[in-house]
mmCIF file of C-alpha atoms in Angstrom:
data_model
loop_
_atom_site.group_PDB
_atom_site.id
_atom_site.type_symbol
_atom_site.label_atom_id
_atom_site.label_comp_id
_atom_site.label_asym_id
_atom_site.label_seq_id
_atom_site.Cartn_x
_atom_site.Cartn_y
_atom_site.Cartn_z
ATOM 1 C CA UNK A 8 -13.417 -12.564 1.962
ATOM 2 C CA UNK A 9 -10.678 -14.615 3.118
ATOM 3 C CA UNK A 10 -11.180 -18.265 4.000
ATOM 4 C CA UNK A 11 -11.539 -19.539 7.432
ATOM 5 C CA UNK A 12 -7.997 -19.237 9.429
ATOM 6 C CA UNK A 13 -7.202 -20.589 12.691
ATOM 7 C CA UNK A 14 -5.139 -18.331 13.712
ATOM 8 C CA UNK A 15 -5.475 -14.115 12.794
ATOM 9 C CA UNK A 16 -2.703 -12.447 10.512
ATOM 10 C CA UNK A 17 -1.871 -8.925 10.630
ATOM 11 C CA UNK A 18 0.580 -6.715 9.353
ATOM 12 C CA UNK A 19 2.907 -3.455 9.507
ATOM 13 C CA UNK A 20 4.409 -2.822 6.450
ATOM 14 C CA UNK A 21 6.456 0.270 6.486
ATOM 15 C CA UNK A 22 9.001 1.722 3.636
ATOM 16 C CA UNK A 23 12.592 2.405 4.438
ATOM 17 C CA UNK A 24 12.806 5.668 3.198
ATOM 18 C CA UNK A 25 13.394 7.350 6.519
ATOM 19 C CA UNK A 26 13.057 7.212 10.334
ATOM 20 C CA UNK A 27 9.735 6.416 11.932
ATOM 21 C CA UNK A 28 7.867 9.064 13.828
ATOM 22 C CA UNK A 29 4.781 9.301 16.385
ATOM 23 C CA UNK A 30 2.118 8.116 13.281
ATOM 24 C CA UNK A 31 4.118 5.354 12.754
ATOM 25 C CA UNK A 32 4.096 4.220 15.878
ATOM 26 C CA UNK A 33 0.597 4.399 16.702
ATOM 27 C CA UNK A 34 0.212 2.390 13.427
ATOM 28 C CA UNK A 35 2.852 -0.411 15.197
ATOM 29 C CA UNK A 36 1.124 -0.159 17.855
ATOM 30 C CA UNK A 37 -2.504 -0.493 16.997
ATOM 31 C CA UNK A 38 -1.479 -3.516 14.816
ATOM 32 C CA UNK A 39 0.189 -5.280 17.703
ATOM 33 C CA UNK A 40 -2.648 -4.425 20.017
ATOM 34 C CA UNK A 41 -5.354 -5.455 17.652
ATOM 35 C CA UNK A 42 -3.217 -8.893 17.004
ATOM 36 C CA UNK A 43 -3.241 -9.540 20.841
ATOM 37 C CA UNK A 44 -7.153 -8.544 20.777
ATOM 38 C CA UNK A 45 -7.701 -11.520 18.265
ATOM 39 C CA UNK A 46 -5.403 -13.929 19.497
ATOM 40 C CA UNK A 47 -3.407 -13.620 16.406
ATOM 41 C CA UNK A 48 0.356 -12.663 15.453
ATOM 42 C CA UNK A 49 1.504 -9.404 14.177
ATOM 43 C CA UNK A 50 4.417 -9.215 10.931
ATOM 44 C CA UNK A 51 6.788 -7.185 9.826
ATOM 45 C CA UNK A 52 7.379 -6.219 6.101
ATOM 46 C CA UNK A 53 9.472 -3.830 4.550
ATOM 47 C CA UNK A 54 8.154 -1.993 1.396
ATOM 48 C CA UNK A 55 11.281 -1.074 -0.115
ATOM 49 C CA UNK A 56 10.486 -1.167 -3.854
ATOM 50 C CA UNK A 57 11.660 2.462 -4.369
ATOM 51 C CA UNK A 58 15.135 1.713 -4.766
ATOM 52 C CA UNK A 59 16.090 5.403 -4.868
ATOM 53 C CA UNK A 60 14.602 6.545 -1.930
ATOM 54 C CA UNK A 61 14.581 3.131 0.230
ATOM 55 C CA UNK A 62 18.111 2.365 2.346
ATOM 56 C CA UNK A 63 19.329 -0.267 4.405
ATOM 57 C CA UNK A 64 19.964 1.808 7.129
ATOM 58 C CA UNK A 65 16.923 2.871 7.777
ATOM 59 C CA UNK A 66 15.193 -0.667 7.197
ATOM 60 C CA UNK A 67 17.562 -1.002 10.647
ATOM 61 C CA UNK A 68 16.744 2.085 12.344
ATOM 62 C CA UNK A 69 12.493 0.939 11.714
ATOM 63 C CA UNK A 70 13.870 -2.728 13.028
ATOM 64 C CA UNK A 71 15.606 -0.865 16.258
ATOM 65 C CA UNK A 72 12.585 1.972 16.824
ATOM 66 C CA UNK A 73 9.842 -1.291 17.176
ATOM 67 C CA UNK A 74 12.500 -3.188 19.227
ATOM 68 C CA UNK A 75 12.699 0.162 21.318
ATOM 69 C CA UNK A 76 8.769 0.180 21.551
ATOM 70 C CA UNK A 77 9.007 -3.434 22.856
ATOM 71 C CA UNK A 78 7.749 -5.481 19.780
ATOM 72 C CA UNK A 79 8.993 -8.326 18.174
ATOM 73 C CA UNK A 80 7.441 -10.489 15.272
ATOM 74 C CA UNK A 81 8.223 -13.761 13.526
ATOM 75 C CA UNK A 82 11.572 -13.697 11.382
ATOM 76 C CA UNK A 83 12.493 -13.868 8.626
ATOM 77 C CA UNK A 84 11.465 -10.584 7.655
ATOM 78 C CA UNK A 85 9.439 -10.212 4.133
ATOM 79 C CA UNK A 86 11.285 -7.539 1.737
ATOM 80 C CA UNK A 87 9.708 -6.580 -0.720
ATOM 81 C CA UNK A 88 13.000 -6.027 -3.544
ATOM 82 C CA UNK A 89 14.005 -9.554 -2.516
ATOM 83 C CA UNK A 90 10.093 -10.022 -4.598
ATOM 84 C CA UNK A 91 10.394 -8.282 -7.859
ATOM 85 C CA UNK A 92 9.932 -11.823 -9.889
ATOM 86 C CA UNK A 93 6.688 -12.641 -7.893
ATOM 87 C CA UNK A 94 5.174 -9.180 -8.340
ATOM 88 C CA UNK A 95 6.213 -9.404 -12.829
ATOM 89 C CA UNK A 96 5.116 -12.872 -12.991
ATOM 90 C CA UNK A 97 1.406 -10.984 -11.119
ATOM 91 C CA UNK A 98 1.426 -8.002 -13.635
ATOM 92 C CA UNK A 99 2.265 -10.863 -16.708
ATOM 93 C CA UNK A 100 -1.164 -12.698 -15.687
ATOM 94 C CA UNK A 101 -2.852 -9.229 -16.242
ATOM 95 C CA UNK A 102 -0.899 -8.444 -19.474
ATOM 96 C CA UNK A 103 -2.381 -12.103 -20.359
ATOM 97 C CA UNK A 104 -5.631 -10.804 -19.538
ATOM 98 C CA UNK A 105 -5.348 -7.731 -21.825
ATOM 99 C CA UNK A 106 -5.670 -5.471 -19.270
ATOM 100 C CA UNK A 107 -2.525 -3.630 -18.792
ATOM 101 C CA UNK A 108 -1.172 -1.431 -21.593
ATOM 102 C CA UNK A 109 2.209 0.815 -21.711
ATOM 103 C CA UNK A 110 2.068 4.606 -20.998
ATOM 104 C CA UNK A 111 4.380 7.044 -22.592
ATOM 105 C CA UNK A 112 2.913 10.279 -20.817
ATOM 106 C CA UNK A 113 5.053 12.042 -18.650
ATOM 107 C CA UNK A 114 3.691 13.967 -15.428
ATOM 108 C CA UNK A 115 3.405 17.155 -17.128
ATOM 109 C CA UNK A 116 1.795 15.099 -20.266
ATOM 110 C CA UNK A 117 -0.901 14.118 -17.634
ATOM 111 C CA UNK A 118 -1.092 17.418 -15.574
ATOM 112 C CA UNK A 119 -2.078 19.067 -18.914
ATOM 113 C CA UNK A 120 -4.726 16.733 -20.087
ATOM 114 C CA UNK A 121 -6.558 15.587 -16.590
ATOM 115 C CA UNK A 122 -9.835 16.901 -16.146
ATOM 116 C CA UNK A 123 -9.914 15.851 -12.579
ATOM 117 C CA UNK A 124 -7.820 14.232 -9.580
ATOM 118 C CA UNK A 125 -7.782 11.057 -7.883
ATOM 119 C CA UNK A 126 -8.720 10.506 -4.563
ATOM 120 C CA UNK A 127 -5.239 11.383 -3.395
ATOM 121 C CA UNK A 128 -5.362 14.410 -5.122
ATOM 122 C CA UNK A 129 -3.908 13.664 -7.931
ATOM 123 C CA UNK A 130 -4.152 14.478 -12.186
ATOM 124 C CA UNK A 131 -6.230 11.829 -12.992
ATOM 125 C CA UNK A 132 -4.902 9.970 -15.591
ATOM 126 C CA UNK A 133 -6.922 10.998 -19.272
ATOM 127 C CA UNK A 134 -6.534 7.553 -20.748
ATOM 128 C CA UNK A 135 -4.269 8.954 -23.630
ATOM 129 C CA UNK A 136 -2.296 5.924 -24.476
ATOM 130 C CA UNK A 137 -5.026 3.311 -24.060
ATOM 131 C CA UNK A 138 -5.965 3.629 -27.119
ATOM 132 C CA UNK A 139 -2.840 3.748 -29.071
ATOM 133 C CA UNK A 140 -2.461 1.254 -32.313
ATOM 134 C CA UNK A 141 -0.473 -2.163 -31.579
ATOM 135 C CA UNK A 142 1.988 -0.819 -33.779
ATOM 136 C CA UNK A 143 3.183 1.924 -32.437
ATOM 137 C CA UNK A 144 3.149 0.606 -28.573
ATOM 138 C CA UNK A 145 5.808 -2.097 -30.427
ATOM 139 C CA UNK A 146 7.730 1.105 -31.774
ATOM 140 C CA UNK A 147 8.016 2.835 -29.058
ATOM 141 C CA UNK A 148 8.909 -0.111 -26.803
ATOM 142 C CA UNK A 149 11.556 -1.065 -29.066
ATOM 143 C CA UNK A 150 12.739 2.324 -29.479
ATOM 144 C CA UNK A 151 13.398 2.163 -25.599
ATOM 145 C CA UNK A 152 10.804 5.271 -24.803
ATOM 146 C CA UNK A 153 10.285 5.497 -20.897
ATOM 147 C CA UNK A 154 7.354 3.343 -20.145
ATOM 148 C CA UNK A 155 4.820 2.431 -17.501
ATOM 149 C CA UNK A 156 2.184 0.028 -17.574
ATOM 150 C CA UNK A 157 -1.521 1.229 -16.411
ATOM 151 C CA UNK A 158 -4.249 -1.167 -15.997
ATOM 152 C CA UNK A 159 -7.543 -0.888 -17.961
ATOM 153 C CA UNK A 160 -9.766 -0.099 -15.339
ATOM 154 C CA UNK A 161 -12.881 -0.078 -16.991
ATOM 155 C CA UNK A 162 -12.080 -3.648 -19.069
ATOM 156 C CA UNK A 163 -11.457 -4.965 -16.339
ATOM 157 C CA UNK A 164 -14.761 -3.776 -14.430
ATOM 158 C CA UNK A 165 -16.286 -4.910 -17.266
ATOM 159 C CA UNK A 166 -15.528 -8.577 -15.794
ATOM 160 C CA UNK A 167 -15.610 -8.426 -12.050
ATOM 161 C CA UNK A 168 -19.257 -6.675 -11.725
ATOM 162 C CA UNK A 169 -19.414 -4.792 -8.847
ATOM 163 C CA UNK A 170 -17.176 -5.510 -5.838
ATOM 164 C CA UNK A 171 -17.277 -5.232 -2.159
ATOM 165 C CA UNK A 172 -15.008 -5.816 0.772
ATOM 166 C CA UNK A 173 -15.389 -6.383 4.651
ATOM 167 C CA UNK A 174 -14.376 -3.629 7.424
ATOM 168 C CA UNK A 175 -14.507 -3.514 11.065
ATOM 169 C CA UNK A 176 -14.097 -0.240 13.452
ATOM 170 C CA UNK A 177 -13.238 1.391 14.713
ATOM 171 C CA UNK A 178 -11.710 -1.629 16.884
ATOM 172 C CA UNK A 179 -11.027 -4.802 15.717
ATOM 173 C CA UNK A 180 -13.498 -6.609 17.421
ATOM 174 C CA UNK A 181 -16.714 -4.613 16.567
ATOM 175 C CA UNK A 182 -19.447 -6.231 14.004
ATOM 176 C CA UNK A 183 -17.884 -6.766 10.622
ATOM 177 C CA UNK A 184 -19.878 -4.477 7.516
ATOM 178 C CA UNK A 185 -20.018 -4.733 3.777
ATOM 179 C CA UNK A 186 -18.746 -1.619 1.567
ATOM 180 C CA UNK A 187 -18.669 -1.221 -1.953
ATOM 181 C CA UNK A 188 -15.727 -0.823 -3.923
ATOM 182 C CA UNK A 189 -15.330 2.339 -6.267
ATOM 183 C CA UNK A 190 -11.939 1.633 -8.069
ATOM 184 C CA UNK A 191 -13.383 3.537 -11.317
ATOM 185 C CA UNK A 192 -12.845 6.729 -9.403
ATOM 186 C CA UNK A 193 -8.959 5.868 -9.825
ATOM 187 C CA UNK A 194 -9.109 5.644 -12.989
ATOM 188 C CA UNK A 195 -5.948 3.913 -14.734
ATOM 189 C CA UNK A 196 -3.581 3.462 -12.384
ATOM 190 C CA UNK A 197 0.103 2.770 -12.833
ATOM 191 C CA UNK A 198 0.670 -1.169 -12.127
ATOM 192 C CA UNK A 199 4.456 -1.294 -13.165
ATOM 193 C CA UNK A 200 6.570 1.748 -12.968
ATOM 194 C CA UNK A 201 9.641 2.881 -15.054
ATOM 195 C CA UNK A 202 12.650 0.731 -13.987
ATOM 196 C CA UNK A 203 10.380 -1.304 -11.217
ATOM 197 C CA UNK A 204 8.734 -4.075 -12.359
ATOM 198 C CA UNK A 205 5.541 -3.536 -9.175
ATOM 199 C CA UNK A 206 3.670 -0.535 -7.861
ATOM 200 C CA UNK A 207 2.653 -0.165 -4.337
ATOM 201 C CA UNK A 208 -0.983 -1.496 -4.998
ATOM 202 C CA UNK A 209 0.151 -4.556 -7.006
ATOM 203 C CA UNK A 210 3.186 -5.614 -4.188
ATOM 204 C CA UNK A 211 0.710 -4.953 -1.406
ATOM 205 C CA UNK A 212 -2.388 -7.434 -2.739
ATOM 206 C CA UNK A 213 0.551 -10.360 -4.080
ATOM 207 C CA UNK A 214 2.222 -10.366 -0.451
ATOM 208 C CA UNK A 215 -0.959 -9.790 1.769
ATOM 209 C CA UNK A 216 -2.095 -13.468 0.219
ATOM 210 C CA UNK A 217 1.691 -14.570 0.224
ATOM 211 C CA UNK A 218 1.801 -14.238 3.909
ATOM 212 C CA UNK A 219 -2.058 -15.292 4.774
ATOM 213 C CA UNK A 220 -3.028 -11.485 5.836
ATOM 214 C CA UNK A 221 -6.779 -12.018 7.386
ATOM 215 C CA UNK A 222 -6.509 -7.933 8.922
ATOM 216 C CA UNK A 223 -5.481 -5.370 7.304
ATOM 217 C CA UNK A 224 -4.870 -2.343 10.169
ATOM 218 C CA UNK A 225 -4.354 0.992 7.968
ATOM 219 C CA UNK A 226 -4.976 4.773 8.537
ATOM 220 C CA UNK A 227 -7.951 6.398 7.048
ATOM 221 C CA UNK A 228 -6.078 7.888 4.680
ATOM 222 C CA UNK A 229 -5.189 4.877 3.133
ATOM 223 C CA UNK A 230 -9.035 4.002 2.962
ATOM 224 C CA UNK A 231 -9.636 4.709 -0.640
ATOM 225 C CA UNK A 232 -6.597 2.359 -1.887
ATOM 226 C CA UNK A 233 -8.420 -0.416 -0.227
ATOM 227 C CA UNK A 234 -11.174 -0.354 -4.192
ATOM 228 C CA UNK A 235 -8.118 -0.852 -6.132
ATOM 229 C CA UNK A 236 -6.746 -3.497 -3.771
ATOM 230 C CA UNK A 237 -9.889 -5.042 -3.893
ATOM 231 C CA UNK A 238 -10.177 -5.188 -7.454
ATOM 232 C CA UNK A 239 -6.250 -6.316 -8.090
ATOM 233 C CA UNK A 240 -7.362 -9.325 -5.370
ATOM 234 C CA UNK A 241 -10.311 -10.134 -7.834
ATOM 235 C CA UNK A 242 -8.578 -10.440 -11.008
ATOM 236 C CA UNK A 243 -5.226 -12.321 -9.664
ATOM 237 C CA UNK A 244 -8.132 -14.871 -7.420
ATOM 238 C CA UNK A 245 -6.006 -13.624 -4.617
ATOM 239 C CA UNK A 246 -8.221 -13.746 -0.994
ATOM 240 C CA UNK A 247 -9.326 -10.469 0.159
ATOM 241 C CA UNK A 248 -8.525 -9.790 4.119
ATOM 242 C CA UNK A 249 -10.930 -7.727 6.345
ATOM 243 C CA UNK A 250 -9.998 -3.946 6.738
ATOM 244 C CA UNK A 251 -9.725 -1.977 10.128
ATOM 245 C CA UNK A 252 -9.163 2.112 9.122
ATOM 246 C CA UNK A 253 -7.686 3.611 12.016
ATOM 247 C CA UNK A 254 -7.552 7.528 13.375
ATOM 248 C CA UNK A 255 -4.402 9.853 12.096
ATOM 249 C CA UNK A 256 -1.965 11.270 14.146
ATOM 250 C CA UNK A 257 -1.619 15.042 13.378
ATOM 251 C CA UNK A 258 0.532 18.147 13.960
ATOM 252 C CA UNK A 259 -0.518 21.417 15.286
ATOM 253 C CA UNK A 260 -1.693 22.194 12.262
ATOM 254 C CA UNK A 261 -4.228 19.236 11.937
ATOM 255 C CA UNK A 262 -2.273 17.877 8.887
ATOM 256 C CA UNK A 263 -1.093 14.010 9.260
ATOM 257 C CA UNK A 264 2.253 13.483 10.408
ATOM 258 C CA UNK A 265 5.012 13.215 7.750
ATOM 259 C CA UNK A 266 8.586 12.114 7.117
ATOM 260 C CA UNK A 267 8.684 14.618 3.962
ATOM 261 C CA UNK A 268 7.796 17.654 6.285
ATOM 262 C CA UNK A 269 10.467 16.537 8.878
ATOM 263 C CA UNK A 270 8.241 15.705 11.587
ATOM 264 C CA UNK A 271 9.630 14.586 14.711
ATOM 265 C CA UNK A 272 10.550 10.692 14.736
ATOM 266 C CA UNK A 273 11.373 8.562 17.191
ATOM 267 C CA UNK A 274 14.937 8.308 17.258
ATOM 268 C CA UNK A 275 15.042 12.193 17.898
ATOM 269 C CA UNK A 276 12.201 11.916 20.762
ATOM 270 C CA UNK A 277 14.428 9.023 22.252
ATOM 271 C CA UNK A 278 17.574 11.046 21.911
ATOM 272 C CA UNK A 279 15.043 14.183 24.107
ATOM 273 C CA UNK A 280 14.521 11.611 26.703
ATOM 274 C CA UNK A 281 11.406 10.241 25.706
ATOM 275 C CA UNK A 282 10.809 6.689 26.665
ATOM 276 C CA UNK A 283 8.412 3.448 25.332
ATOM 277 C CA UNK A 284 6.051 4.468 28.377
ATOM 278 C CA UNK A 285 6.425 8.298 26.786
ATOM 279 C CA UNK A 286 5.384 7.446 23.813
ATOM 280 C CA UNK A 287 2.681 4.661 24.650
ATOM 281 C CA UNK A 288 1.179 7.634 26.550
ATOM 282 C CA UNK A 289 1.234 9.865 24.144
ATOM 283 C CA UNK A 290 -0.412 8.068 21.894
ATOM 284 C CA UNK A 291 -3.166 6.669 23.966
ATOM 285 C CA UNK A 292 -1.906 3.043 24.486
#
């Protein structure tokens, strides 16, 4: 649990890595909403660690879309590849620990050993290289192999026992309820990634305690993240926030809402004639 604050802390923390549509703004929106239903303040970050895909432009286009939706937040903005020395100097206390390792395995190396998925659906990782000799992790490091660095999930199990976390919901307000964490069902996830010294779950935990996060507002799907998270917040003695999983916004399909499929955003809806009262209505606010 976090410790006592005076004042509630929430967060939207969108990537860069294209224009925001309708899911995205109910996500703005519910965070701003549940802010002003706690008496707290509402921040921006941008999660732009995937310097391929992340761009400038559209950190300004998200900036100008929640402007357009009539939100503002406290400046300066936290970006997260302004961060990259926090988040190594994070995954160095775990190396210390002895519970991150390098990986060699490629995708298809992985595809072709998993005997199941992750709760995202994905090959879940067979523990190849955990167990490979000092010696030839040096090798292959020096050798300049493509690496990623995994965390021992079960070692580190082994010393946090099992873990819970708090959750309220569907609103904000309702009674708060102990859940129990299940990051074994992850298995050994990828902490550092080739060229990028962070991962998604590792940047997320160090900055939700960086900027005194007491609610964390996220969609259901991002529910089953929440065990690692959890776990990372253990072994770095980072505070854990209280979780609020809120509904999905889906297509006509009944599939969630998706920059990668091309679904609508809100630039394009604007440009249609939609306004802020459109879209407010449309999404239930």
């Amino acid at each position: 649990m976090s410790s006592p604050s005076s004042k509630p802390i929430l967060r939207f923390a969108p990537s860069p890595n294209g224009r925001l549509h309708l899911g995205h703004a109910y996500s703005a929106l519910y965070t701003w909403q549940a802010a002003a239903l706690l008496g707290g303040t509402a921040l921006l970050r941008m999660e732009d660690t995937d310097p391929d895909r992340c761009k400038p432009e559209f950190a300004q286009a998200i900036i100008d879309d929640l402007h357009w939706l009539g939100l503002d937040w406290p400046e300066p903005v936290m970006v997260q590849s302004e961060r990259f020395p926090v988040y190594a100097e994070a995954a160095n206390r775990l190396r210390d620990a002895d519970l991150l390792y390098p990986c060699f395995c490629s995708r298809s190396d992985i595809a072709a050993k998993a005997e199941g998925t992750d709760p995202d659906g994905a090959p879940l990782y067979p523990g190849t290289c955990r167990h490979l000799h000092r010696g030839e992790q040096i090798e292959r490091l020096q050798r300049g192999d493509p690496v990623q660095f995994r965390l021992d999930t079960e070692k580190a199990l082994a010393r946090t026992g099992m873990l819970t976390f708090t959750i309220v919901g569907p609103l904000v307000s309702d009674r708060p309820q102990v859940r129990y964490a299940r990051p074994e069902r992850w298995g050994d996830v990828v902490l550092q990634r080739k060229g990028t010294p962070t991962s998604y779950h590792l940047s997320v935990v160090v900055d939700d305690a960086a900027q005194a996060i007491t609610h964390v507002t996220r969609g259901r799907d991002m529910e089953a993240a929440t065990d690692l998270h959890v776990l990372l917040q253990f072994l770095l003695g980072l505070p854990s926030p209280i979780y609020n999983f809120h509904r999905l916004i889906l297509d006509a399909e009944g599939k969630k809402l998706s920059k990668s499929k091309g679904s609508p955003n809100l630039a394009s809806l604007r440009d249609a004639g939609w306004t802020q009262q459109d879209v407010r209505r449309e999404l239930g606010f």
